[in-house]
mmCIF file of C-alpha atoms and ligand atoms in Angstrom:
data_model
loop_
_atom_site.group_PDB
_atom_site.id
_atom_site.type_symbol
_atom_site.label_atom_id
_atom_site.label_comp_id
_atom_site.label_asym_id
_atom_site.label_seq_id
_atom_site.Cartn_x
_atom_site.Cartn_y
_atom_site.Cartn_z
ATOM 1 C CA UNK A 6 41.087 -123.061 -52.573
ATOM 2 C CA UNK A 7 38.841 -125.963 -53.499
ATOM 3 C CA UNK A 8 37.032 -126.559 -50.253
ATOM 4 C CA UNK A 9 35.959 -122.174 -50.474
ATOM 5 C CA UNK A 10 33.171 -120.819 -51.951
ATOM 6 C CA UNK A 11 32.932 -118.120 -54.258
ATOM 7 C CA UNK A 12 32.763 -115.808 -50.566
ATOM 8 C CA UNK A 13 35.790 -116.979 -49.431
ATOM 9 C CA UNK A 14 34.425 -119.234 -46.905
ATOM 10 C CA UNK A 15 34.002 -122.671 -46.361
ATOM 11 C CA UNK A 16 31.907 -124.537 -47.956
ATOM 12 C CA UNK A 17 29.896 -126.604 -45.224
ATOM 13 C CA UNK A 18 30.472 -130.046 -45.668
ATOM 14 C CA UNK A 19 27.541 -132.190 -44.502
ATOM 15 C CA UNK A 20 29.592 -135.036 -43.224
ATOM 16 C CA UNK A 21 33.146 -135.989 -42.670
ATOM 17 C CA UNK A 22 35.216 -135.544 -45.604
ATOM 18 C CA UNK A 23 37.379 -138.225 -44.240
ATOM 19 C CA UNK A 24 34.309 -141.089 -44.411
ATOM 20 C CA UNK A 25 34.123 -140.500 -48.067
ATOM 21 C CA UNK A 26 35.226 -142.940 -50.534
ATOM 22 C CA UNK A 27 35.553 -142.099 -54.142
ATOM 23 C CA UNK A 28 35.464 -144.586 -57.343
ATOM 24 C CA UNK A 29 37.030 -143.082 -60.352
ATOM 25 C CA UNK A 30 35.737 -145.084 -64.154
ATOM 26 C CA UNK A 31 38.343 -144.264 -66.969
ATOM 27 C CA UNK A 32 40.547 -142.992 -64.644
ATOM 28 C CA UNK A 33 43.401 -143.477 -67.071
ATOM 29 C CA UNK A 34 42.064 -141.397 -69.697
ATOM 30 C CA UNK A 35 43.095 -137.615 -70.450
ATOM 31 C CA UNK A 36 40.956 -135.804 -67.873
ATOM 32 C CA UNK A 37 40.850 -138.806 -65.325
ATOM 33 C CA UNK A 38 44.791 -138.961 -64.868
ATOM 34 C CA UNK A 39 44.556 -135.607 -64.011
ATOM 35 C CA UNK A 40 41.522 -135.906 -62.098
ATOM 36 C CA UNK A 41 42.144 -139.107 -60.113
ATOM 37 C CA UNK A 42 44.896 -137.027 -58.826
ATOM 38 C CA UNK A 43 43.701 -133.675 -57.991
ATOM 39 C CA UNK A 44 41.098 -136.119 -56.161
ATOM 40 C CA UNK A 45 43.844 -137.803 -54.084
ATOM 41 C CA UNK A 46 45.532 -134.597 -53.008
ATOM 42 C CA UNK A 47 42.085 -133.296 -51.808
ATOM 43 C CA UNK A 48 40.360 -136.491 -49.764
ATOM 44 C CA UNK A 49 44.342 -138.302 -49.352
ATOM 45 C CA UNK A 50 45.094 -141.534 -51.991
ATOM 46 C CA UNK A 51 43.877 -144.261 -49.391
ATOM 47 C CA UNK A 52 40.312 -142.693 -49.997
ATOM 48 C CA UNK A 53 40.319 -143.012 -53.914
ATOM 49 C CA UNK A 54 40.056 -145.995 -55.882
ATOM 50 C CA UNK A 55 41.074 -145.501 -59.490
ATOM 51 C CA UNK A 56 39.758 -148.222 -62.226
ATOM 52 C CA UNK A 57 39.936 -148.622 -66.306
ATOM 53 C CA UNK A 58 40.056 -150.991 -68.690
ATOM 54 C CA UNK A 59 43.284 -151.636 -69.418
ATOM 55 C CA UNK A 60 45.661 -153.432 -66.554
ATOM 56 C CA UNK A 61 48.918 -151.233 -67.967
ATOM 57 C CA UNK A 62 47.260 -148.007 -66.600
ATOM 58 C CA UNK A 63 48.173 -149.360 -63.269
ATOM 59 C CA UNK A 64 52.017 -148.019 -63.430
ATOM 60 C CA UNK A 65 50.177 -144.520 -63.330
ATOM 61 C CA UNK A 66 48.490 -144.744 -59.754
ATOM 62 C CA UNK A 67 51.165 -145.213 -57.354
ATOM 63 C CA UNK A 68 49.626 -142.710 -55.248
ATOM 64 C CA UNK A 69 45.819 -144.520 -55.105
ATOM 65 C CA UNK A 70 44.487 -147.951 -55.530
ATOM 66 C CA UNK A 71 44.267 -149.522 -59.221
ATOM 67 C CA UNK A 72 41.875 -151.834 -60.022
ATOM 68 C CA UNK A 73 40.964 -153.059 -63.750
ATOM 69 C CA UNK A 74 37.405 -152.556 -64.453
ATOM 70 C CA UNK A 75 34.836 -152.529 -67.456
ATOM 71 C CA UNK A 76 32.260 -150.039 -66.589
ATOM 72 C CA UNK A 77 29.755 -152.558 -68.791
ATOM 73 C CA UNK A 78 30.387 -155.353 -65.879
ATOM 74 C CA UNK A 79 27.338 -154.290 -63.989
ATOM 75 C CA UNK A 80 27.616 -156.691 -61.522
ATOM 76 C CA UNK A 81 31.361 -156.073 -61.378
ATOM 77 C CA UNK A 82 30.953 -151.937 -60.645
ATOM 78 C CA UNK A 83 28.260 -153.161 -57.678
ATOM 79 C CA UNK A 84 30.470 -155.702 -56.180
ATOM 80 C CA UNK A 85 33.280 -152.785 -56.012
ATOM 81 C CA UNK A 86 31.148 -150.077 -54.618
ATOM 82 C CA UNK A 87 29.721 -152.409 -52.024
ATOM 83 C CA UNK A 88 32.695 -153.968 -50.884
ATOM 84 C CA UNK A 89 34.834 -150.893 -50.752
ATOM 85 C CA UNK A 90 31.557 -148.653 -49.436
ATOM 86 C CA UNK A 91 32.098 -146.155 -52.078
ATOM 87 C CA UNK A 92 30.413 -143.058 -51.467
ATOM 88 C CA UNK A 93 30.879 -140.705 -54.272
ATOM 89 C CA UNK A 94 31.774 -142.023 -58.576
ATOM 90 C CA UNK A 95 33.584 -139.778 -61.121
ATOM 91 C CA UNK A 96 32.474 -141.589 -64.487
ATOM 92 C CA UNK A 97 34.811 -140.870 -66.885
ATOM 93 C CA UNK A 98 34.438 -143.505 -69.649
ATOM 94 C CA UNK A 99 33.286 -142.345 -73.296
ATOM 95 C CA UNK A 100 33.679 -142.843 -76.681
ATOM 96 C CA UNK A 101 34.487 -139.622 -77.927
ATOM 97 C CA UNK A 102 33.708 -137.343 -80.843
ATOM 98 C CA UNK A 103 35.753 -138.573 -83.831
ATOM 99 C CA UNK A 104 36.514 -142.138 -83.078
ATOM 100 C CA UNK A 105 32.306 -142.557 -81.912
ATOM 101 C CA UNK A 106 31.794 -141.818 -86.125
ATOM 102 C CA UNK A 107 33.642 -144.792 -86.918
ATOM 103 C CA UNK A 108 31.782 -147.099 -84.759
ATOM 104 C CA UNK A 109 28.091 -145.208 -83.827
ATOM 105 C CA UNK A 110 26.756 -148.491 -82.193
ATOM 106 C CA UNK A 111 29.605 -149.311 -79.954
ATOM 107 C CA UNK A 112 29.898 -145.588 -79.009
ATOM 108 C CA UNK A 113 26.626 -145.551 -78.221
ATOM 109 C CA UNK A 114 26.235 -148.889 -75.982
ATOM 110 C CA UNK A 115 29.084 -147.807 -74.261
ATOM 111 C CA UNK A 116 28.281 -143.817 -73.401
ATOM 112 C CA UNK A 117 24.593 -144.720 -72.647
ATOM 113 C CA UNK A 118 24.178 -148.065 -71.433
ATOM 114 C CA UNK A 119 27.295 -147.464 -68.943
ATOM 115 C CA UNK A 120 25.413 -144.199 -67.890
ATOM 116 C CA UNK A 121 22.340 -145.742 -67.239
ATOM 117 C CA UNK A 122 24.292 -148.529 -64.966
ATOM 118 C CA UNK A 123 26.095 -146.057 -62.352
ATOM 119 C CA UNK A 124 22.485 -143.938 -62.334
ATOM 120 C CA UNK A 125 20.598 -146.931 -61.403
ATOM 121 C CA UNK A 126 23.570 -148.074 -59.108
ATOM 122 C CA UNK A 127 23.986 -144.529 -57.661
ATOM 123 C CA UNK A 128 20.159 -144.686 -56.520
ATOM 124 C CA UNK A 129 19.826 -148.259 -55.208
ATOM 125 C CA UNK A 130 22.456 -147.901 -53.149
ATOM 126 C CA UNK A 131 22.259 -144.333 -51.912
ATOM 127 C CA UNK A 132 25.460 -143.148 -53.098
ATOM 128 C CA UNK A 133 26.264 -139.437 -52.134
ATOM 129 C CA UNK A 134 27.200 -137.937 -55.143
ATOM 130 C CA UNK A 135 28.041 -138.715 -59.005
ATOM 131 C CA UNK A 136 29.814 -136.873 -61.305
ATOM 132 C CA UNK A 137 29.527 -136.964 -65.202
ATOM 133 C CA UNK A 138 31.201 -135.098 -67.502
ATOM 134 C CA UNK A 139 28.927 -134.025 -70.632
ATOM 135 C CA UNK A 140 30.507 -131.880 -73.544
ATOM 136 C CA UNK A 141 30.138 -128.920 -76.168
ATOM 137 C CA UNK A 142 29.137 -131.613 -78.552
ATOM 138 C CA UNK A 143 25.522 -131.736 -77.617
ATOM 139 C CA UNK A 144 25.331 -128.401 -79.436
ATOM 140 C CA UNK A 145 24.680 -128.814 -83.083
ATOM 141 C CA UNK A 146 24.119 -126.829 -86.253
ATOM 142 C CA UNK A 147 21.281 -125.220 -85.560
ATOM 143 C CA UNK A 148 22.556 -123.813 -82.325
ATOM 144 C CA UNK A 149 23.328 -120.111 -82.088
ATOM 145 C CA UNK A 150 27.363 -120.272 -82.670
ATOM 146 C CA UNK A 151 28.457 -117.192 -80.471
ATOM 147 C CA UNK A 152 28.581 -116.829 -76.639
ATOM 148 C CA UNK A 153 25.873 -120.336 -77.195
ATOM 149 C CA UNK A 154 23.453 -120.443 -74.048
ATOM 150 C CA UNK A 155 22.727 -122.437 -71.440
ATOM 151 C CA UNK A 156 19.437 -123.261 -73.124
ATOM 152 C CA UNK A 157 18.683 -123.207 -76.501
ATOM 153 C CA UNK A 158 18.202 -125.295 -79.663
ATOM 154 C CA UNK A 159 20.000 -128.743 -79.232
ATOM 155 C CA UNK A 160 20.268 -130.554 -82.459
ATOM 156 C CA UNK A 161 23.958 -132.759 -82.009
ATOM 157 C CA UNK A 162 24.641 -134.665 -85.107
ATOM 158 C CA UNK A 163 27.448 -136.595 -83.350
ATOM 159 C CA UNK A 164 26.558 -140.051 -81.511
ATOM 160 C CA UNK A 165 28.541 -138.978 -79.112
ATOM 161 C CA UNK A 166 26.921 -135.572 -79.143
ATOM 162 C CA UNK A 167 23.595 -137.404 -79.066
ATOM 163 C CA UNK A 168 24.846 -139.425 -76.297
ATOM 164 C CA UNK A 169 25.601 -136.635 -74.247
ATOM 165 C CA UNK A 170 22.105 -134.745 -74.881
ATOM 166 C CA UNK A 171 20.740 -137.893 -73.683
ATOM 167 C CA UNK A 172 22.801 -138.653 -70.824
ATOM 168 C CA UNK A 173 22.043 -135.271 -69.730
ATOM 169 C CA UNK A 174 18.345 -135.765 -69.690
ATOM 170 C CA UNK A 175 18.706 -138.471 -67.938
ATOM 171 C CA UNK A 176 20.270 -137.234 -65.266
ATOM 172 C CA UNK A 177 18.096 -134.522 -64.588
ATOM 173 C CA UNK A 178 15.578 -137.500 -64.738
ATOM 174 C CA UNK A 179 17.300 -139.570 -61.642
ATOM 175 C CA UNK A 180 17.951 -136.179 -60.092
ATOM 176 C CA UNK A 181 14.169 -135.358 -60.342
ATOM 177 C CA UNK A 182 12.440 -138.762 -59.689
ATOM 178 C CA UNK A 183 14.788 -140.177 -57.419
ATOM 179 C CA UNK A 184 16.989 -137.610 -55.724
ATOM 180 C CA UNK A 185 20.314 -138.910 -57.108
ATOM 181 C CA UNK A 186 22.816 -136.197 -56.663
ATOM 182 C CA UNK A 187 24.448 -136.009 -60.050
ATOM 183 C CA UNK A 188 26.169 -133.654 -61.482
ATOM 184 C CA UNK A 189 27.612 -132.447 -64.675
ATOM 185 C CA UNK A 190 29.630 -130.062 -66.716
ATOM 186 C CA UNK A 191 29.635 -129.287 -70.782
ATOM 187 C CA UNK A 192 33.293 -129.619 -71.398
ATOM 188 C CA UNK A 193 34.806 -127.698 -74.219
ATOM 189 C CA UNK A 194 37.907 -128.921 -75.831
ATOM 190 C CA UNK A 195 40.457 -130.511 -72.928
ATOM 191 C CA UNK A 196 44.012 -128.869 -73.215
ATOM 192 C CA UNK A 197 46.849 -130.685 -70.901
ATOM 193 C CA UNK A 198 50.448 -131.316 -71.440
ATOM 194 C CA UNK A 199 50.338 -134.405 -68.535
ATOM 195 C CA UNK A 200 48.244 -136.348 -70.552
ATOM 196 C CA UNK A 201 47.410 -137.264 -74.346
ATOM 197 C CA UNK A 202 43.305 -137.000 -75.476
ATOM 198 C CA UNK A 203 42.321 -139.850 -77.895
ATOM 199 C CA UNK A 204 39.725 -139.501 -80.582
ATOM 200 C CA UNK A 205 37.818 -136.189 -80.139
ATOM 201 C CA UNK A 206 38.067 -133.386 -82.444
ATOM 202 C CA UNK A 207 39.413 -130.486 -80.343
ATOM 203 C CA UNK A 208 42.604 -133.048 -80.205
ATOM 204 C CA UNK A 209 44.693 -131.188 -82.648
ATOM 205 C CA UNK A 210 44.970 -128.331 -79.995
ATOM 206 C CA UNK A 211 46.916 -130.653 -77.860
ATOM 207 C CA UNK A 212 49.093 -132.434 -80.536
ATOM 208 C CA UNK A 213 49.815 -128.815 -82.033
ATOM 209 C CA UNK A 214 52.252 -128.530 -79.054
ATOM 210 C CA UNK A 215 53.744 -132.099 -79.136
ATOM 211 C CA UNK A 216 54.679 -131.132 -82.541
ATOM 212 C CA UNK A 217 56.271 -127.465 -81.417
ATOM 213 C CA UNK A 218 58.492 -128.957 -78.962
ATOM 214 C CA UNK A 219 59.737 -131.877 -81.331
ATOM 215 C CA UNK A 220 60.597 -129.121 -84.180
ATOM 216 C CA UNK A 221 57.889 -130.522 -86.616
ATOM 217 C CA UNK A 222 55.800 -129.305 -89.132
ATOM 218 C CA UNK A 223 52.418 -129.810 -88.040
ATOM 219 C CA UNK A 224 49.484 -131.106 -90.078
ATOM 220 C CA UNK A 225 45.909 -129.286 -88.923
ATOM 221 C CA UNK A 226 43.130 -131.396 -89.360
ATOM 222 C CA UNK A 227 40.985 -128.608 -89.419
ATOM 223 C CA UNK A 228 40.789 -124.873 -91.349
ATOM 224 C CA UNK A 229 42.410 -121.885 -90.027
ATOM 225 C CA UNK A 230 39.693 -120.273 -88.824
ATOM 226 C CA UNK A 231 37.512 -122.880 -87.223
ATOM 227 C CA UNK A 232 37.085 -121.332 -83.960
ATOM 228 C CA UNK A 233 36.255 -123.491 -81.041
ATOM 229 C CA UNK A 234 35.607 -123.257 -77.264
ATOM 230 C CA UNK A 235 38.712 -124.633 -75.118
ATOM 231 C CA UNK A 236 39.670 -124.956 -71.797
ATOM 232 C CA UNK A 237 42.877 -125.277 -70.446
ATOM 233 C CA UNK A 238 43.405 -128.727 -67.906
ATOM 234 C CA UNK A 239 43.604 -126.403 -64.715
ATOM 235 C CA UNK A 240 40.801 -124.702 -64.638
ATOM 236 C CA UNK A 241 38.472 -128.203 -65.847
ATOM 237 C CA UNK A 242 40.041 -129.593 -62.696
ATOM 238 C CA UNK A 243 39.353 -126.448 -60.576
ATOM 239 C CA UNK A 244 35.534 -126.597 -62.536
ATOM 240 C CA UNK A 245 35.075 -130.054 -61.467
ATOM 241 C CA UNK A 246 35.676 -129.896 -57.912
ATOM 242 C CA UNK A 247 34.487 -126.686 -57.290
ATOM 243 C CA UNK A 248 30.879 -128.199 -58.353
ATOM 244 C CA UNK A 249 31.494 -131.147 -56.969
ATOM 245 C CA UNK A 250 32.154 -129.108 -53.595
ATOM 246 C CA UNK A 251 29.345 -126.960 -53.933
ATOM 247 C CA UNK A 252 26.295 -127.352 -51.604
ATOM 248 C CA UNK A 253 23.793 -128.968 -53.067
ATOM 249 C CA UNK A 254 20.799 -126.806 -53.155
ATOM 250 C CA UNK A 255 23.639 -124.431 -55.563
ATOM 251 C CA UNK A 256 23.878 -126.999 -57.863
ATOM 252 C CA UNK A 257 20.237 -125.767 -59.769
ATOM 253 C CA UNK A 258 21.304 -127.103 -63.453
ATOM 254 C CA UNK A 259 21.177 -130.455 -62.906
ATOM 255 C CA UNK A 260 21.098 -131.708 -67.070
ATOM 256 C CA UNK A 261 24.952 -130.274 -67.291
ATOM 257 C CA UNK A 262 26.154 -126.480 -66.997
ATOM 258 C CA UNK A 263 27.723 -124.784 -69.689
ATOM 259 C CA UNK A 264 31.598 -123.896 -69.032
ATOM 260 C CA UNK A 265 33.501 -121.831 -70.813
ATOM 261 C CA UNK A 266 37.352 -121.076 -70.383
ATOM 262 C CA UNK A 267 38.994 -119.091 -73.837
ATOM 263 C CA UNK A 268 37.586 -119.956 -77.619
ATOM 264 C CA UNK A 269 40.238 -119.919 -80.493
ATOM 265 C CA UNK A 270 41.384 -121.074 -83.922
ATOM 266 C CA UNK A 271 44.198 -123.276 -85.088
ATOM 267 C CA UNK A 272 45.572 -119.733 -86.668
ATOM 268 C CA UNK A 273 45.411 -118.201 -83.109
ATOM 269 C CA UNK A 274 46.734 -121.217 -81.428
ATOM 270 C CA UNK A 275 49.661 -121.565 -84.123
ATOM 271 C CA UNK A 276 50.408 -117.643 -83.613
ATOM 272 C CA UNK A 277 50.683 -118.171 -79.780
ATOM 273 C CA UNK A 278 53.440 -120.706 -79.780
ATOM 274 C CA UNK A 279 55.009 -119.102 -83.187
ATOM 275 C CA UNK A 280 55.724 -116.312 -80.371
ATOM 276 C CA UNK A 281 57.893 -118.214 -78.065
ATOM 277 C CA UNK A 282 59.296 -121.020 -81.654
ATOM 278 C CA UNK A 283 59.618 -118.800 -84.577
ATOM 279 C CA UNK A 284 60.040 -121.516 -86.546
ATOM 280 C CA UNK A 285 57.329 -123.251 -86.367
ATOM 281 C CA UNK A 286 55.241 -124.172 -89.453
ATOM 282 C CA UNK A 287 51.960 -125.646 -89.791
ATOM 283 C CA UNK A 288 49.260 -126.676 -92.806
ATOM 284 C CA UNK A 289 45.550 -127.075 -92.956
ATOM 285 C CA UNK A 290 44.390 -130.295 -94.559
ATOM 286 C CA UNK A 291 41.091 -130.451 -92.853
ATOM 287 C CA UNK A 292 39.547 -134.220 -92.898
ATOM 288 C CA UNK A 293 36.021 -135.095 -91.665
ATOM 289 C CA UNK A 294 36.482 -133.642 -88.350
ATOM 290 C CA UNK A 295 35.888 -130.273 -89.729
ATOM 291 C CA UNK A 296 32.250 -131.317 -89.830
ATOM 292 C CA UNK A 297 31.952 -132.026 -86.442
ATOM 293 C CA UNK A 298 34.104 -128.940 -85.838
ATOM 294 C CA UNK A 299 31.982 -126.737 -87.787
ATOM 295 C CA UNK A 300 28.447 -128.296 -85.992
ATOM 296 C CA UNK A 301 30.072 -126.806 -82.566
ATOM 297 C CA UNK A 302 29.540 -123.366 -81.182
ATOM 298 C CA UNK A 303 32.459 -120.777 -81.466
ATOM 299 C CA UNK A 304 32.180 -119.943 -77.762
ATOM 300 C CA UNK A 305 29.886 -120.349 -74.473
ATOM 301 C CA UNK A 306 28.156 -118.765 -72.481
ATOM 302 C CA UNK A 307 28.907 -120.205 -69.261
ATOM 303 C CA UNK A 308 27.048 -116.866 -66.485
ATOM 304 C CA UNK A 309 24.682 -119.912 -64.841
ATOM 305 C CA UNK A 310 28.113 -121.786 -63.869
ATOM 306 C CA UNK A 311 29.089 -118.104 -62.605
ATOM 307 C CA UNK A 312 25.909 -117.371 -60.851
ATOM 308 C CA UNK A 313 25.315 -120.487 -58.602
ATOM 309 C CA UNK A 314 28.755 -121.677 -58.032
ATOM 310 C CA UNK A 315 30.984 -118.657 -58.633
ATOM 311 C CA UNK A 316 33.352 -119.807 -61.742
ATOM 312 C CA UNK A 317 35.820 -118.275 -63.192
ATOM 313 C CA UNK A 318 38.658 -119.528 -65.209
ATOM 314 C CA UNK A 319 42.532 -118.338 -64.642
ATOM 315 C CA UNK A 320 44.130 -119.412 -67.698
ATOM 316 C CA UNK A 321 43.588 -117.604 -71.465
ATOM 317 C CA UNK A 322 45.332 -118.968 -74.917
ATOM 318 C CA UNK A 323 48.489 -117.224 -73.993
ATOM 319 C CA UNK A 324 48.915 -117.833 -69.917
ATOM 320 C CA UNK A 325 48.154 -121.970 -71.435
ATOM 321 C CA UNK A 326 51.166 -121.148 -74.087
ATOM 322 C CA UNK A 327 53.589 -120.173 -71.865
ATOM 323 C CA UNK A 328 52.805 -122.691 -69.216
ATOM 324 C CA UNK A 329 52.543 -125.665 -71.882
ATOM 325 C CA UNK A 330 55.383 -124.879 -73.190
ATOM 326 C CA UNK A 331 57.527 -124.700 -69.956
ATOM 327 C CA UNK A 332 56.045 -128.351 -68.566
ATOM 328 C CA UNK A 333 55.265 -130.350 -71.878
ATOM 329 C CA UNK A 334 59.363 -131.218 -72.127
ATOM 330 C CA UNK A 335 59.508 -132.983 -68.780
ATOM 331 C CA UNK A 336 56.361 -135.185 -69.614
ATOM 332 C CA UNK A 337 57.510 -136.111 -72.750
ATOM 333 C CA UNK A 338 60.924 -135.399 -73.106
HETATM 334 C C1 AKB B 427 35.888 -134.148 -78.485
HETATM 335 O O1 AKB B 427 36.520 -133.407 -79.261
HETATM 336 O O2 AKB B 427 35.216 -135.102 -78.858
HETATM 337 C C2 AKB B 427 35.916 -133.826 -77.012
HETATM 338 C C3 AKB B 427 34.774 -132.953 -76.624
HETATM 339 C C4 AKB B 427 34.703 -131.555 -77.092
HETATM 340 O O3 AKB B 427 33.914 -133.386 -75.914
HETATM 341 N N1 AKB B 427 37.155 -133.203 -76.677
#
């Protein structure tokens, strides 16, 4: 249960849940459409406001309010959390890994200079918490690759990997100077079957599936055996809100915590759903994701998200087989 602590009790909520109001940015992307939902079911739809870009991502709230938004609009992301008295922010937007190389400056301006907005918004006007997802990414070659720690040698050689390491300093900067409640979680690879990712490089792990169910051959961008940390789209969701939920003075890592769910490679991954398609083929052709691939750690060490607020993930390569596999079909049949 989201609202229990690792105990089994309750966490103890220092206000009315029902007085918060929540502002998701890039709600329509992979992990906000998933998100911006889980959120719903947990404070009810009226008290979420869901907001990106594009206007055709409306279709997908019917449950919450939709507004269009560019998280770059300062003025326009004040005038929305004044008017609708938003109390809490989910900021979702980013440039990820892959398409970020094809554009450094843009990724950049966007990951940072949108960070940097909400942080300075979330202190002036005393919001109650923000939330912002960080990534494996700000690991980099010269990081120790197995069971990688909670602190250790950062080198990313990603800009969005750099964005990330800086993001996270800086919010352990507003945390420190001004009190802003932020926090944040090192996502590994995203795997849903509600939603599609776009442009990171842990993206072939959800395509790999698309292509299962359609009966294709499917063309691996990177080698057999690059191994990389994953997490299956139930347990992120169950991450996020169980630190989001967490009492404050638990939340002690306030840069980002490592999380960890299962770590595999597109050999294991294949193997799992050969199980349940026998038929299924695959080949490597590994483009210029494989060095961004091969800059990442093989797996995390995630015991700080463990210690202070009690994680543990439900789902290994297998369980997220089978249950993939079952659900992908009525999403995209
Ligand atoms: C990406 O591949 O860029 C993302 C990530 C690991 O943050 N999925």
């Amino acid at each position: 249960n989201i609202n229990k602590n690792p105990q089994g009790d309750f966490w103890g909520f220092s206000k009315d849940l029902s007085m918060e109001k929540i502002l998701v940015i890039g709600a329509a992307g992979q992990l906000g459409s998933e998100l911006t939902r889980a959120l719903a079911d947990q404070f009810g739809g009226d008290q979420v406001i869901a907001t990106d870009l594009r206007d055709s991502a409306k279709s997908e709230f019917d449950y919450c309010r939709f507004e269009v938004l560019d998280v770059l609009n300062k003025e326009g992301v004040r005038d929305l959390i004044k008017e609708e008295k938003i109390t809490q922010i989910y900021h979702l937007a980013a440039v990820l890994s892959a398409t970020g190389e094809k554009n450094p400056l843009f990724a950049w301006h966007l990951n940072m200079d949108s960070l940097l907005y909400v942080l300075e918004l979330a202190k002036d006007l005393k919001l109650d918490k923000l939330y912002w997802p960080s990534s494996i990414a700000v690991f980099g070659p010269n990081t120790p690759k197995v069971n990688t720690p909670q602190f250790c040698v950062k080198e990313p050689n990603t800009v969005y990997g750099i964005s990330k390491q800086a993001g996270e300093r800086w919010c352990e900067y507003y945390f420190e100077k001004h009190g802003v409640d932020v926090r944040s979680l090192r996502y590994p690879g995203l795997i849903g079957y509600k939603s599609l990712p776009g442009g990171g490089t842990t993206d072939y792990a959800v395509d790999i599936y698309h292509r299962a169910i359609a009966d294709e051959k499917f063309n691996c961008f990177l080698r057999e055996d690059s191994y990389l940390p994953m997490m299956y789209m139930p347990d992120a969701i169950k991450a996020t809100l169980d630190l989001m939920n967490a009492p404050r003075e638990s939340v002690k890592i306030r840069s980002s915590y490592n999380l960890a769910g299962m770590s595999f490679s597109p050999k294991e991954i294949f193997e799992s759903i050969k199980n349940h398609l026998p038929d299924f083929q695959i080949e490597y052709n590994p483009d210029f994701r494989q060095a961004i691939a091969d800059s990442w750690p093989d797996s995390i060490d995630d015991s700080r998200a463990q210690e202070d607020w009690g994680w543990k993930p439900d789902f290994n390569l297998n369980a997220m087989t089978e249950d993939i596999l079952k659900n992908l079909p009525r999403y995209f049949p």
